[in-house]
Amino acid sequence: YATVLAWQSHQAVVSQLLAEYHALFGLTVHVLDKTLFPSGKQLHHNRPLFDKIHAGTFTPYAFHMCWTAGRVDKLKYLKNMGLWFL
């Protein structure tokens, strides 16, 4: 937790640990398909994909709202895309 606070990023710490475990123990990491498991990066950089999601012609397995700062904006985007279910 101290490293997360010092680096101010969960992702940076996880990436560092994955690289370290790969070097030390041969850990193999597979990346999920970014169309089936899109993130906030795709929301901001792949509008055609999100137009399909919004239209209901494509449903991703999961969506991670990263690349969007703040709870208010995240909720706004998720609700607008029909991806908020609570």
Coordinates of C-alpha atoms in Angstrom, one line a residue:
Y1 CA 0.0 0.0 0.0
A2 CA 2.9 2.3 0.7
T3 CA 4.1 1.9 -2.9
V4 CA 0.6 2.8 -4.2
L5 CA 0.6 5.9 -2.2
A6 CA 4.1 6.8 -3.2
W7 CA 3.5 6.2 -6.9
Q8 CA -0.1 7.4 -6.8
S9 CA -1.1 4.6 -9.1
H10 CA -2.5 1.1 -8.6
Q11 CA -1.8 0.3 -12.2
A12 CA 1.9 1.2 -12.0
V13 CA 2.4 -1.0 -9.0
V14 CA 0.6 -4.0 -10.6
S15 CA 2.6 -3.5 -13.8
Q16 CA 5.8 -3.5 -11.8
L17 CA 4.8 -6.6 -9.9
L18 CA 3.8 -8.4 -13.1
A19 CA 7.2 -7.6 -14.7
E20 CA 9.1 -8.7 -11.6
Y21 CA 7.2 -12.0 -11.3
H22 CA 7.7 -12.6 -15.0
A23 CA 11.5 -12.2 -14.5
L24 CA 11.7 -14.1 -11.2
F25 CA 9.2 -16.9 -11.8
G26 CA 8.3 -17.0 -15.5
L27 CA 4.8 -15.7 -14.9
T28 CA 2.9 -15.5 -18.2
V29 CA 0.4 -12.8 -18.6
H30 CA -2.3 -12.8 -21.3
V31 CA -4.1 -9.6 -22.3
L32 CA -7.9 -9.6 -22.7
D33 CA -9.3 -8.7 -26.1
K34 CA -10.0 -4.9 -25.9
T35 CA -13.2 -5.3 -28.0
L36 CA -14.7 -7.9 -25.7
F37 CA -13.4 -6.3 -22.5
P38 CA -13.2 -2.5 -23.4
S39 CA -12.0 0.1 -21.1
G40 CA -12.3 3.9 -20.8
K41 CA -9.5 4.2 -23.3
Q42 CA -11.7 2.7 -26.0
L43 CA -14.6 4.9 -24.9
H44 CA -12.5 7.9 -25.7
H45 CA -10.5 6.6 -28.7
N46 CA -12.8 4.0 -30.4
R47 CA -16.2 5.8 -30.8
P48 CA -17.5 3.3 -33.4
L49 CA -17.3 0.5 -30.8
F50 CA -19.2 2.5 -28.2
D51 CA -21.8 3.6 -30.8
K52 CA -22.5 -0.2 -31.3
I53 CA -22.7 -0.7 -27.5
H54 CA -25.0 2.3 -27.1
A55 CA -27.2 1.1 -29.9
G56 CA -27.4 -2.4 -28.4
T57 CA -25.9 -4.1 -31.4
F58 CA -22.8 -5.2 -29.4
T59 CA -22.5 -6.3 -25.8
P60 CA -19.0 -6.5 -24.2
Y61 CA -18.3 -9.2 -21.5
A62 CA -17.1 -6.5 -19.1
F63 CA -16.3 -2.8 -19.1
H64 CA -13.7 -1.0 -17.0
M65 CA -14.1 2.7 -16.7
C66 CA -10.5 3.8 -16.6
W67 CA -9.1 6.8 -18.4
T68 CA -11.9 8.9 -17.0
A69 CA -11.2 11.0 -14.0
G70 CA -13.6 11.3 -11.1
R71 CA -16.7 9.4 -10.0
V72 CA -19.2 11.9 -11.4
D73 CA -17.8 11.7 -15.0
K74 CA -17.5 7.9 -14.8
L75 CA -21.1 7.5 -13.8
K76 CA -22.3 10.0 -16.5
Y77 CA -20.5 8.0 -19.2
L78 CA -21.6 4.7 -17.9
K79 CA -25.3 5.8 -17.7
N80 CA -25.2 7.4 -21.1
M81 CA -23.8 4.2 -22.6
G82 CA -26.4 2.0 -20.9
L83 CA -23.7 0.3 -18.9
W84 CA -24.8 1.3 -15.4
F85 CA -26.9 -1.3 -13.8
L86 CA -27.2 -0.3 -10.1

